[in-house]
Short mmCIF file of C-alpha atoms and ligand atoms in Angstrom, two decimals:
data_model
loop_
_atom_site.label_atom_id
_atom_site.label_comp_id
_atom_site.label_asym_id
_atom_site.label_seq_id
_atom_site.Cartn_x
_atom_site.Cartn_y
_atom_site.Cartn_z
CA MET A 1 74.34 256.27 10.92
CA ILE A 2 76.55 253.24 12.22
CA ASP A 3 75.56 249.62 12.29
CA PHE A 4 76.55 247.69 15.20
CA THR A 5 76.35 243.79 15.91
CA THR A 6 74.99 242.54 19.39
CA THR A 7 78.80 242.66 20.95
CA ASP A 8 79.21 244.30 24.54
CA ALA A 9 81.73 246.75 22.90
CA ASP A 10 79.19 247.22 20.15
CA VAL A 11 76.67 247.93 22.35
CA GLN A 12 79.07 250.30 24.44
CA LYS A 13 79.82 252.14 21.91
CA ALA A 14 76.24 253.09 21.34
CA ALA A 15 75.77 253.62 24.76
CA LYS A 16 78.52 256.01 24.38
CA ILE A 17 76.43 257.95 21.51
CA LEU A 18 73.70 257.84 23.77
CA GLN A 19 74.52 259.61 26.37
CA ASN A 20 76.28 262.48 24.13
CA GLY A 21 72.54 263.00 23.30
CA GLY A 22 72.48 260.24 19.52
CA LEU A 23 69.93 258.47 18.03
CA ILE A 24 69.93 254.58 18.96
CA ALA A 25 67.53 252.21 16.65
CA PHE A 26 67.48 249.08 19.12
CA PRO A 27 66.07 245.57 19.48
CA THR A 28 63.35 245.22 22.32
CA GLU A 29 61.45 241.73 22.05
CA THR A 30 57.91 243.86 20.70
CA VAL A 31 59.68 245.59 18.25
CA TYR A 32 62.45 248.02 17.33
CA GLY A 33 62.77 251.07 19.55
CA LEU A 34 64.24 254.13 18.32
CA GLY A 35 66.11 255.87 21.64
CA ALA A 36 67.41 258.51 23.10
CA ASP A 37 68.59 259.63 26.65
CA ALA A 38 64.93 260.46 28.08
CA THR A 39 66.92 262.96 30.49
CA GLN A 40 68.24 264.88 27.32
CA GLU A 41 65.45 267.93 26.03
CA SER A 42 67.76 268.36 22.97
CA ALA A 43 67.83 264.02 22.22
CA VAL A 44 64.62 263.47 23.12
CA LYS A 45 63.25 266.68 20.79
CA ALA A 46 65.42 264.88 17.93
CA ILE A 47 62.95 261.53 17.80
CA TYR A 48 59.84 263.49 17.12
CA ASP A 49 62.27 265.29 14.01
CA ALA A 50 63.33 261.88 12.90
CA LYS A 51 60.39 260.05 12.92
CA GLY A 52 58.07 263.42 11.96
CA ARG A 53 56.36 262.47 15.23
CA PRO A 54 53.62 264.86 16.30
CA SER A 55 54.57 266.46 19.17
CA PHE A 56 51.43 265.81 21.57
CA ASN A 57 52.52 262.12 21.07
CA PRO A 58 54.17 260.73 24.45
CA LEU A 59 56.93 258.59 24.46
CA ILE A 60 57.50 255.49 26.51
CA ALA A 61 60.56 255.51 29.03
CA HIS A 62 62.54 252.19 29.28
CA PHE A 63 64.10 250.73 32.28
CA GLY A 64 66.62 248.09 32.66
CA ASP A 65 66.04 248.20 36.52
CA PRO A 66 62.16 248.07 38.57
CA ASP A 67 64.00 249.98 41.44
CA VAL A 68 65.12 252.18 39.31
CA VAL A 69 61.70 253.21 38.29
CA LYS A 70 60.57 254.05 41.72
CA THR A 71 62.22 256.99 41.66
CA PHE A 72 60.70 257.90 38.64
CA VAL A 73 57.21 257.10 39.06
CA GLU A 74 54.54 256.27 42.50
CA ILE A 75 53.82 252.84 42.49
CA SER A 76 50.37 251.42 43.61
CA ASP A 77 50.32 247.50 44.96
CA GLN A 78 48.56 247.09 42.06
CA ALA A 79 50.92 248.60 39.37
CA GLN A 80 53.80 246.22 41.57
CA LYS A 81 51.51 243.50 41.06
CA LEU A 82 52.19 243.30 37.35
CA MET A 83 55.32 244.44 37.30
CA ASP A 84 56.26 241.69 39.35
CA ALA A 85 54.36 239.00 36.66
CA PHE A 86 54.88 240.58 33.27
CA TRP A 87 58.97 242.15 33.72
CA PRO A 88 60.98 242.03 31.59
CA GLY A 89 58.37 242.21 29.18
CA ALA A 90 55.69 243.65 27.10
CA LEU A 91 53.17 245.59 29.51
CA THR A 92 54.04 249.19 29.24
CA LEU A 93 52.83 251.20 32.67
CA VAL A 94 51.51 254.76 33.01
CA LEU A 95 51.83 255.81 36.01
CA PRO A 96 51.63 258.88 38.11
CA MET A 97 55.37 260.77 38.11
CA LYS A 98 57.03 262.25 40.93
CA PRO A 99 58.13 265.33 41.50
CA ASP A 100 60.96 266.87 40.59
CA ILE A 101 62.33 263.77 38.64
CA LYS A 102 64.51 264.67 35.77
CA ILE A 103 62.88 263.64 32.75
CA ALA A 104 62.73 265.50 29.59
CA GLN A 105 59.11 267.54 29.13
CA SER A 106 59.07 265.94 25.70
CA VAL A 107 59.00 262.55 27.03
CA THR A 108 55.51 263.29 28.50
CA ALA A 109 54.67 265.78 25.90
CA GLY A 110 53.72 267.68 29.13
CA LEU A 111 51.32 265.14 30.95
CA PRO A 112 51.71 263.80 34.78
CA THR A 113 52.00 260.80 34.11
CA LEU A 114 55.00 258.78 32.36
CA ALA A 115 54.78 255.86 30.71
CA VAL A 116 57.47 252.79 31.59
CA ARG A 117 58.44 249.25 30.49
CA MET A 118 61.21 247.49 31.16
CA PRO A 119 62.05 245.01 27.58
CA ASP A 120 62.49 241.56 27.57
CA ASN A 121 65.71 241.67 25.03
CA PRO A 122 69.18 240.75 26.50
CA VAL A 123 70.45 243.64 24.18
CA ALA A 124 68.15 245.90 25.02
CA LEU A 125 68.59 245.39 28.76
CA SER A 126 72.49 245.26 28.29
CA LEU A 127 71.93 248.85 26.49
CA LEU A 128 69.95 250.29 29.05
CA ARG A 129 72.98 248.81 31.70
CA PHE A 130 76.19 250.97 29.62
CA ALA A 131 73.57 254.25 29.49
CA ALA A 132 72.86 254.17 32.92
CA THR A 133 70.16 256.54 31.82
CA PRO A 134 65.87 255.69 31.29
CA ILE A 135 65.59 255.63 27.08
CA ALA A 136 63.11 257.31 26.03
CA ALA A 137 61.92 254.60 22.80
CA PRO A 138 58.66 254.46 20.02
CA SER A 139 58.80 252.51 17.51
CA ALA A 140 61.66 252.80 14.81
CA ASN A 141 59.68 254.10 12.50
CA PRO A 142 58.61 257.10 10.34
CA SER A 143 55.24 258.05 12.02
CA GLY A 144 52.36 256.46 10.91
CA GLN A 145 54.22 253.66 8.94
CA ILE A 146 54.38 249.68 9.55
CA SER A 147 56.29 249.32 12.84
CA PRO A 148 59.57 247.52 12.50
CA THR A 149 60.68 243.85 13.49
CA THR A 150 64.06 243.84 11.31
CA ALA A 151 67.24 245.77 11.81
CA ASP A 152 66.58 246.12 7.81
CA HIS A 153 62.49 247.47 8.42
CA VAL A 154 64.72 250.22 10.53
CA ARG A 155 67.13 251.08 7.95
CA ALA A 156 64.56 251.51 4.68
CA GLY A 157 62.68 253.79 7.21
CA LEU A 158 65.01 255.85 9.20
CA SER A 159 68.97 255.28 7.71
CA GLU A 160 69.40 258.55 7.19
CA LYS A 161 68.19 260.45 10.84
CA ILE A 162 69.80 258.43 13.01
CA ASP A 163 73.64 258.00 14.45
CA GLY A 164 73.37 253.90 15.41
CA LEU A 165 71.31 250.59 15.33
CA ILE A 166 72.25 247.28 16.98
CA ASP A 167 71.38 244.99 14.81
CA GLY A 168 69.14 241.78 16.80
CA GLY A 169 67.47 239.82 14.50
CA PRO A 170 64.11 239.58 13.93
CA CYS A 171 61.95 240.26 17.50
CA ALA A 172 60.06 237.55 19.34
CA ILE A 173 56.89 239.01 19.85
CA GLY A 174 56.55 241.19 16.29
CA LEU A 175 53.96 244.13 17.77
CA GLU A 176 53.81 246.83 19.89
CA SER A 177 53.49 246.30 24.19
CA THR A 178 49.88 246.52 25.88
CA ILE A 179 49.90 249.77 27.28
CA LEU A 180 47.53 249.91 30.21
CA VAL A 181 46.95 252.90 33.19
CA LEU A 182 45.77 251.73 36.15
CA GLU A 183 43.21 254.82 37.51
CA PRO A 184 40.40 255.32 37.64
CA LYS A 185 40.35 251.34 37.43
CA PRO A 186 42.44 248.92 34.60
CA THR A 187 42.12 250.48 31.23
CA ILE A 188 44.11 248.43 28.37
CA LEU A 189 45.07 252.10 25.74
CA ARG A 190 46.69 249.95 23.31
CA PRO A 191 46.27 246.37 23.43
CA GLY A 192 49.60 244.39 22.97
CA GLY A 193 52.14 241.29 23.58
CA VAL A 194 50.48 240.65 26.83
CA THR A 195 46.20 240.28 27.07
CA ARG A 196 43.56 241.24 28.81
CA GLN A 197 43.13 238.30 30.17
CA GLN A 198 46.75 237.59 31.09
CA ILE A 199 46.56 240.97 33.36
CA SER A 200 43.06 240.47 34.63
CA ASP A 201 44.23 237.13 36.10
CA ILE A 202 46.85 238.89 38.05
CA LEU A 203 45.08 241.72 38.87
CA ARG A 204 41.66 239.54 40.18
CA ARG A 205 39.35 241.85 38.91
CA PRO A 206 37.94 243.55 35.50
CA VAL A 207 39.82 245.10 32.70
CA ALA A 208 38.71 248.05 29.77
CA PHE A 209 39.67 248.27 26.37
CA ALA A 210 39.47 252.06 25.49
CA ASP A 211 38.11 252.24 22.63
CA ASP A 212 38.81 254.85 20.24
CA ALA A 213 35.87 257.00 21.27
CA THR A 214 36.70 256.85 25.00
CA PRO A 215 39.02 260.37 26.02
CA LEU A 216 41.27 257.72 28.13
CA GLN A 217 42.70 256.38 25.04
CA ALA A 218 46.20 257.15 24.39
CA PRO A 219 46.91 259.94 23.09
CA GLY A 220 49.18 259.16 20.12
CA GLN A 221 46.42 256.32 19.38
CA MET A 222 45.59 257.87 15.76
CA ILE A 223 43.13 255.69 13.68
CA SER A 224 45.23 255.70 10.52
CA HIS A 225 49.00 254.08 11.18
CA TYR A 226 51.12 251.67 10.60
CA ALA A 227 50.10 252.21 7.21
CA PRO A 228 50.97 250.44 4.14
CA LYS A 229 51.14 252.84 0.71
CA ALA A 230 48.91 250.52 -0.60
CA SER A 231 44.88 250.01 0.65
CA VAL A 232 44.08 247.21 2.98
CA ARG A 233 40.62 245.49 2.82
CA LEU A 234 40.07 243.58 6.18
CA GLY A 235 37.82 240.23 7.19
CA VAL A 236 38.05 239.27 3.28
CA THR A 237 37.32 235.11 2.43
CA LYS A 238 36.83 235.91 -1.53
CA PRO A 239 40.31 237.82 -2.54
CA LYS A 240 39.48 240.08 -5.85
CA PRO A 241 42.14 239.34 -8.72
CA ASP A 242 43.91 242.08 -8.60
CA GLU A 243 44.61 241.80 -4.48
CA VAL A 244 47.45 240.22 -2.85
CA TYR A 245 46.21 238.04 -0.20
CA LEU A 246 47.29 237.59 3.14
CA GLY A 247 46.18 234.67 4.89
CA PHE A 248 45.68 233.10 8.30
CA GLY A 249 44.99 229.62 8.98
CA PRO A 250 44.28 226.58 6.29
CA MET A 251 43.91 228.00 3.17
CA GLU A 252 45.59 229.47 -0.55
CA CYS A 253 47.07 232.91 0.13
CA ASP A 254 50.14 234.49 -0.96
CA VAL A 255 51.22 235.07 2.47
CA ASN A 256 50.18 233.09 5.82
CA LEU A 257 51.11 234.85 9.43
CA SER A 258 50.45 231.06 10.27
CA PRO A 259 48.67 228.16 8.13
CA ASN A 260 48.25 226.28 11.17
CA GLY A 261 46.16 229.32 12.89
CA VAL A 262 48.22 230.15 16.24
CA LEU A 263 47.99 233.69 17.04
CA THR A 264 51.40 234.54 18.55
CA GLU A 265 53.15 233.53 15.06
CA ALA A 266 50.52 235.81 13.86
CA ALA A 267 51.66 238.22 15.40
CA GLU A 268 55.22 237.49 15.40
CA THR A 269 54.96 238.05 11.72
CA LEU A 270 52.47 240.47 10.79
CA PHE A 271 54.72 243.76 10.46
CA ALA A 272 57.05 241.67 8.24
CA ALA A 273 54.44 240.30 6.01
CA LEU A 274 52.95 243.87 5.83
CA HIS A 275 56.30 245.08 4.37
CA HIS A 276 56.45 242.47 1.91
CA LEU A 277 53.23 242.93 0.49
CA ASP A 278 53.59 246.83 0.84
CA GLY A 279 57.03 246.20 -1.62
CA LEU A 280 54.54 244.19 -4.45
CA GLY A 281 52.71 247.71 -4.99
CA LYS A 282 49.09 246.03 -5.02
CA PRO A 283 45.94 246.53 -2.98
CA ILE A 284 46.14 243.92 0.10
CA ALA A 285 43.39 241.44 0.91
CA VAL A 286 43.40 239.80 4.96
CA ALA A 287 41.72 237.33 5.91
CA PRO A 288 39.45 237.42 8.96
CA ILE A 289 41.80 236.71 12.13
CA PRO A 290 40.11 235.72 15.68
CA ASN A 291 39.57 238.76 18.50
CA THR A 292 40.47 237.27 21.14
CA GLY A 293 43.62 236.92 23.09
CA VAL A 294 46.84 238.62 21.41
CA GLY A 295 44.46 238.81 18.27
CA ARG A 296 43.04 241.94 19.52
CA ALA A 297 45.97 243.33 18.90
CA ILE A 298 46.75 242.06 15.38
CA ASN A 299 43.06 243.15 14.49
CA ASP A 300 43.54 246.52 16.08
CA ARG A 301 46.79 247.18 13.92
CA LEU A 302 45.31 246.11 10.85
CA LYS A 303 42.01 248.20 11.27
CA ARG A 304 44.53 251.18 11.38
CA ALA A 305 46.60 249.75 8.81
CA ALA A 306 43.14 249.79 6.95
CA ALA A 307 41.80 252.92 7.73
CA PRO A 308 41.42 256.01 5.47
CA ARG A 309 44.91 257.88 5.99
CA ASN A 310 44.98 261.25 6.97
O1 TXA B 401 56.71 248.12 22.50
C1 TXA B 401 56.12 249.02 22.86
O2 TXA B 401 55.65 249.50 23.31
C2 TXA B 401 57.27 249.70 21.53
C3 TXA B 401 59.12 249.34 22.14
C4 TXA B 401 59.56 250.20 21.18
O3 TXA B 401 58.75 249.30 23.61
N1 TXA B 401 56.95 251.23 21.96
C5 TXA B 401 56.41 252.02 21.41
O4 TXA B 401 56.25 252.99 21.27
O5 TXA B 401 55.32 251.03 20.98
P1 TXA B 401 55.40 254.43 20.12
O6 TXA B 401 55.51 255.26 20.97
O7 TXA B 401 55.54 253.94 19.19
O8 TXA B 401 54.24 254.00 21.05
C6 TXA B 401 54.24 254.54 22.38
C7 TXA B 401 52.58 254.93 22.64
C8 TXA B 401 51.77 256.19 22.13
O9 TXA B 401 50.57 255.66 21.47
C9 TXA B 401 51.73 257.02 23.13
O10 TXA B 401 50.41 258.22 22.70
C10 TXA B 401 51.24 256.19 24.61
O11 TXA B 401 52.76 254.86 24.43
N2 TXA B 401 52.13 256.68 25.81
C11 TXA B 401 53.71 257.21 26.09
N3 TXA B 401 53.09 258.10 27.32
C12 TXA B 401 51.74 257.96 27.87
C13 TXA B 401 51.09 258.41 28.47
N4 TXA B 401 51.75 259.32 29.62
N5 TXA B 401 49.93 258.29 28.77
C14 TXA B 401 49.13 257.53 27.66
N6 TXA B 401 49.84 257.19 26.96
C15 TXA B 401 51.34 257.42 26.32
MG1 MG B 402 54.62 253.65 17.03
#
């Protein structure tokens, strides 16, 4: 694996590797992505192999230019409003594909829709421009494990399996994008960096959450996910003596997601805290976290981290 810096010269070399069908891990504002040229079937297949990802779990296609997105998917008025409001940024839209577009079939796992997003990170955007192709990119971690918010997290999980890694420092948001489908009604398939309230303010209509029981869910939303090696217990106010305690707000604990109880700060530090605590080899107890705003996404990830493993 080649280590790249964020200089134009390095990002250009990384883009060349993508064009030649290779795998490049790169920073976004949410989490690190594991990228491949979304138009090359064998390159996209290599993502599934490197991650050990089930083939029925489709990928997000990343774009550097909203005008190019329009050549791949049908953009309704509502979708356009959301793109204007949140792109570049942590909102992924699941939209109907146009006929006969050049996209590898394994990006969509055979679905008639394509998940599209324009990331808000200068390095990701320059990689997209140099590569001049949409980049299919899941989070850059082995399937089912904790998502990466630093280059070191990527290195620890995937260094043997990928061609290059661009180190752009820690991710600003720290949680994956919100995934939204608009038809038949606006529904959040995965809570993330953009909140339900923000979306519904722009659309001027209610927005639903697909819970685990609805068939509308994103195919990859397995119950056990983001799993540390240690067991995880949630909503804990009194940790047991053998547990390490992950706190939120003013309290005594081993690691605090946000001593002042700020949810965006907790989102930013969540995965790094889980990576760190997991290294200590003890069961993890987690303090209650309010289920409002981005707290919804934090609790979604924690619930999956705590779920029984397959
Ligand atoms: O913030 C993010 O979204 C990060 C960065 C790298 O952009 N990417 C990411 O990708 O989280 P991944 O593969 O870990 O999660 C993508 C999710 C999966 O749960 C998948 O099922 C869903 O997106 N998805 C992709 N295409 C879909 C589609 N056509 N319909 C419904 N869900 C889809
Ligand atoms: Mg992921």
